[in-house]
GROMACS .gro file of C-alpha atoms in nm:
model
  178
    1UNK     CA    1   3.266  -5.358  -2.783
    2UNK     CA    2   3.123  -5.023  -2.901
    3UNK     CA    3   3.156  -4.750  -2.677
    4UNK     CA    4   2.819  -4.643  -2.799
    5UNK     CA    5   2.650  -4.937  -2.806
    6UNK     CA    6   2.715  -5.062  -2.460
    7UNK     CA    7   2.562  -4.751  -2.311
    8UNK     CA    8   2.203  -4.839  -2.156
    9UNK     CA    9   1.911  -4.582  -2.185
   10UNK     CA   10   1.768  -4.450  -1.928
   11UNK     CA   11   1.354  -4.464  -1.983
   12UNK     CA   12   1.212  -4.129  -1.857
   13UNK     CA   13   0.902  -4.152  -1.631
   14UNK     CA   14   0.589  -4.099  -1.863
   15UNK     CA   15   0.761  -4.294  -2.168
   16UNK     CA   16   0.624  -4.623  -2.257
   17UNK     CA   17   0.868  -4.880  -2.445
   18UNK     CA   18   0.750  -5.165  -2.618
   19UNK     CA   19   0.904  -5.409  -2.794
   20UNK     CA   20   0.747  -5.636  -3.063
   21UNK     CA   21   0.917  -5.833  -3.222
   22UNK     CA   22   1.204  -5.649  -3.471
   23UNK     CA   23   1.006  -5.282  -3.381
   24UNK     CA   24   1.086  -5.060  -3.100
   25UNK     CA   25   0.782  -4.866  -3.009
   26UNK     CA   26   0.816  -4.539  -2.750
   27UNK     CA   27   0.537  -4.387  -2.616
   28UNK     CA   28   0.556  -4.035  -2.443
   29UNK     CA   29   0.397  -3.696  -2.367
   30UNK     CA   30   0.488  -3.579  -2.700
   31UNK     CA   31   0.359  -3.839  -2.944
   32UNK     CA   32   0.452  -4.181  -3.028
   33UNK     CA   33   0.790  -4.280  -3.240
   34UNK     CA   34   0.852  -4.658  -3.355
   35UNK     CA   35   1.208  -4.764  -3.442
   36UNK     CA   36   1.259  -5.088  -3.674
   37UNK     CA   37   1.554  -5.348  -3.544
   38UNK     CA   38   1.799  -5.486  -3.786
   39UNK     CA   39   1.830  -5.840  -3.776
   40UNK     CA   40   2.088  -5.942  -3.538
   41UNK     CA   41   2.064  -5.651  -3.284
   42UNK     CA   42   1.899  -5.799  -2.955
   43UNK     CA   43   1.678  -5.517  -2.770
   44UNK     CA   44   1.550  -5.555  -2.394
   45UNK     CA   45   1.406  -5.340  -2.143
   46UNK     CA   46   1.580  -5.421  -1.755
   47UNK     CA   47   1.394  -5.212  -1.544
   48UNK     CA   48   1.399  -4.871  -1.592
   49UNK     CA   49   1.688  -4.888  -1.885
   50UNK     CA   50   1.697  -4.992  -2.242
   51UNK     CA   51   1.996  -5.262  -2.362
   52UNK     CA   52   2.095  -5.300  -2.736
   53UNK     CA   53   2.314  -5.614  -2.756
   54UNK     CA   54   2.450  -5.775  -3.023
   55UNK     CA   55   2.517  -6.176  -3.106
   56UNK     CA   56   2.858  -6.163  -3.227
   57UNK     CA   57   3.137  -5.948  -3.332
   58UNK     CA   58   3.047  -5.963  -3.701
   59UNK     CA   59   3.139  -5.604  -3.915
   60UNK     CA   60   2.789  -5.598  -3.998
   61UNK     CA   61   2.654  -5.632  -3.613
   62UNK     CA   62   2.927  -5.413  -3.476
   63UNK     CA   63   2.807  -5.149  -3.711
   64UNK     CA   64   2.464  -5.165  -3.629
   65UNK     CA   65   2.516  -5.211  -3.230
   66UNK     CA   66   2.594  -4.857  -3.202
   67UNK     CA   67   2.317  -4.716  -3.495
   68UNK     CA   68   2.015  -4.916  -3.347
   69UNK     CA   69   2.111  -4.770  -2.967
   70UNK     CA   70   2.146  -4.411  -3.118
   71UNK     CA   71   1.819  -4.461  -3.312
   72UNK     CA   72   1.652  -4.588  -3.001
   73UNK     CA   73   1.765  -4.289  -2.804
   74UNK     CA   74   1.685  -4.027  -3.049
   75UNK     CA   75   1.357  -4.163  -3.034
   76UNK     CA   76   1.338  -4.103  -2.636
   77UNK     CA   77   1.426  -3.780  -2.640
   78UNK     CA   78   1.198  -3.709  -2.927
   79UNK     CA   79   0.895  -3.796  -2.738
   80UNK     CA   80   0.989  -3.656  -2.404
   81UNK     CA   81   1.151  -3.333  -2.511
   82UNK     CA   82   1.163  -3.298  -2.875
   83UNK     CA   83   1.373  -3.178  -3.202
   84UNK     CA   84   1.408  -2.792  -3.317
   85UNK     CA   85   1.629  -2.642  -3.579
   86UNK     CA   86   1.649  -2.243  -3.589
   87UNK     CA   87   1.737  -2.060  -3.951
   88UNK     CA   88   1.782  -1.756  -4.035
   89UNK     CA   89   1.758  -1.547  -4.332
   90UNK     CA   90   2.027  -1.262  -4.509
   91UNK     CA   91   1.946  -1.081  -4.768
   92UNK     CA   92   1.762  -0.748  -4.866
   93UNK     CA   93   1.400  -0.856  -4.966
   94UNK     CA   94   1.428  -1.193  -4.802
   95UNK     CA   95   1.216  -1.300  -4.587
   96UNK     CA   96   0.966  -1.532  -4.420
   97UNK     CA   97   0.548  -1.526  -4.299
   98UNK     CA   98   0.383  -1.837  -4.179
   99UNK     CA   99   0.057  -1.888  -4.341
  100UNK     CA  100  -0.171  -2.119  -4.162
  101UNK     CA  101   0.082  -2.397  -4.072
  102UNK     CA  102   0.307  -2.354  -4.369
  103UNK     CA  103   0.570  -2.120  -4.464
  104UNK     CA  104   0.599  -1.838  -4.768
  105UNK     CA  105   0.916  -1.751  -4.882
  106UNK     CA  106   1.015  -1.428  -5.077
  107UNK     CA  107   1.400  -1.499  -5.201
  108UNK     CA  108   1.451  -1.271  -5.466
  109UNK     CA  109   1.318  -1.512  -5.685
  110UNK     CA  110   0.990  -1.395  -5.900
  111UNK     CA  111   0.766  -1.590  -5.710
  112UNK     CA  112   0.690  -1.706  -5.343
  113UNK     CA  113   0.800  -2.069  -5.236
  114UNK     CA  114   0.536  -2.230  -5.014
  115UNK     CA  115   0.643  -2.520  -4.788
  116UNK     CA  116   0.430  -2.730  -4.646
  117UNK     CA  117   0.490  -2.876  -4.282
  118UNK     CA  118   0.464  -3.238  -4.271
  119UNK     CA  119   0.275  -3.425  -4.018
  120UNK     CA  120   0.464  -3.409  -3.675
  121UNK     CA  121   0.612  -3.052  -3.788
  122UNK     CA  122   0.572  -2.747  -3.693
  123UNK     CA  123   0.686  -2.400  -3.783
  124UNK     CA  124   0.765  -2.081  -3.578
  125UNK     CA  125   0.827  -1.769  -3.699
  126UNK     CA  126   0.999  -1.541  -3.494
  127UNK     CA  127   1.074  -1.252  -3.694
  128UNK     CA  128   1.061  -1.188  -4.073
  129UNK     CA  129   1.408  -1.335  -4.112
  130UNK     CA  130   1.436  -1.598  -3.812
  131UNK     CA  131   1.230  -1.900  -3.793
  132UNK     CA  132   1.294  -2.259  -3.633
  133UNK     CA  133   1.202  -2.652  -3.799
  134UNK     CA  134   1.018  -2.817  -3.426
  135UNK     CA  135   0.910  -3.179  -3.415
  136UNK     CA  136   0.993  -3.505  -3.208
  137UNK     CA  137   1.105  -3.687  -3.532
  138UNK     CA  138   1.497  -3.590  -3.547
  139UNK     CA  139   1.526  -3.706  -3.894
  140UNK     CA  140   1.269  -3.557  -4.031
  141UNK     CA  141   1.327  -3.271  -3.824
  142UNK     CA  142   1.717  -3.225  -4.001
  143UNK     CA  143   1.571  -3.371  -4.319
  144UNK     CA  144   1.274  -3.068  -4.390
  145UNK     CA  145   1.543  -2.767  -4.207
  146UNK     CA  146   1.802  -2.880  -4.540
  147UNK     CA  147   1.555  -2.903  -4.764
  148UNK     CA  148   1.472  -2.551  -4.675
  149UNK     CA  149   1.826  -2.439  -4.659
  150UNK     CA  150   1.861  -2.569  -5.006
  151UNK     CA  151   1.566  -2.299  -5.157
  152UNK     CA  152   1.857  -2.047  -5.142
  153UNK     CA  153   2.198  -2.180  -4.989
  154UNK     CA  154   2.423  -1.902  -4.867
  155UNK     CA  155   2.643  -1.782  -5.106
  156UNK     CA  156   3.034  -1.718  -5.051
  157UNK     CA  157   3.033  -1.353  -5.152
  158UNK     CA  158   2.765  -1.130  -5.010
  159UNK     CA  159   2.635  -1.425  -4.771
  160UNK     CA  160   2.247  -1.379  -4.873
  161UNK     CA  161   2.060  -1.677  -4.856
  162UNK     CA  162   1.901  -1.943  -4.556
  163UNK     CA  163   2.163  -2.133  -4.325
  164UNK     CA  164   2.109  -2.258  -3.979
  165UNK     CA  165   2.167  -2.026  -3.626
  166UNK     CA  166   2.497  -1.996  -3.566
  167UNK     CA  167   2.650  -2.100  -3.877
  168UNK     CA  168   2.928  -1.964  -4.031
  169UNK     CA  169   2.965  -1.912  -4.377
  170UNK     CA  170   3.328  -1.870  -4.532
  171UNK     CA  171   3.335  -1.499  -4.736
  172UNK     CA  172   3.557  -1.538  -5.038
  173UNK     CA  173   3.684  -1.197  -5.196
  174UNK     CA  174   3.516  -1.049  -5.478
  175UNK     CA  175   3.616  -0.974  -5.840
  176UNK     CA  176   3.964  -0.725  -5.764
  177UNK     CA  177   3.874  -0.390  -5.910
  178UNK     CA  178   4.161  -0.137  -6.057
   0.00000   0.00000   0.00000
């Protein structure tokens, strides 16, 4: 049995699950997030918890027992509390402004990069070189922060470029001088 899997989920008070069919549909205070079910992953709601079962112990359903509970739960938390990434930037000349809802980067390139946010996103900018990825989508969430983190990765030797709070970034040694 997966360890995952067999876990129920707890529905918050204000959240609203339905189920329909092969679609998972969660309704909270932050929005509303729908989750399709693979084919022989069983979903029902006992009270106040969510069970994801599964037929038989198939590779294929064994796989997906855990994925379609994680999915489901993601999905919860999404609409009750929400997804943020924080990034920062290092560099001399780097550096962010939010312009309306999107975001202009200068990155020593000789232009600006403008990103749009998606719908469900939103931007914050705390300071010219710190800003954070917020929406209750967690994919899309993870999905836009490494797109942006790919603009300019951080780079082994100086370490200028965009990478997530708290991440490290392994210095190599520059060219040996005489």
């Amino acid at each position: 049995m997966s360890r995952i899997g067999k876990l129920p989920i707890a529905i918050p008070s204000g959240v609203e699950v339905k189920i329909d069919g092969g679609n998972v549909t969660v309704k909270g205070p932050k929005g509303e997030l729908s989750q399709a079910i693979p084919e022989p992953i069983i979903v029902e709601v006992e009270g106040e918890e969510i069970l994801v079962k599964r037929p038989n112990e198939e590779r294929e359903s064994r796989s997906l027992h855990g994925l379609t509970r994680t999915l489901i739960y993601n999905n919860v938390v999404g609409v009750t509390e929400g997804f943020k990434k924080d990034l920062e930037i290092n560099g001399t000349g780097y550096r962010v402004l939010a312009k309306g809802t999107d975001l202009e980067f200068s990155l020593g390139f000789s232009h600006t990069i403008t990103v749009k946010a998606p719908e469900g996103i939103t931007f914050t900018v705390d300071s010219p070189t710190k800003f954070s990825v917020a929406g209750i989508d967690k994919q899309l969430v993870g999905e836009l922060a490494a797109r942006i983190r790919k603009l300019r990765k951080p780079e082994p030797y100086k370490g200028k470029g965009i990478r997530y709070a708290g991440e490290h970034v392994r210095r190599k040694a520059g060219k040996a001088g005489k």
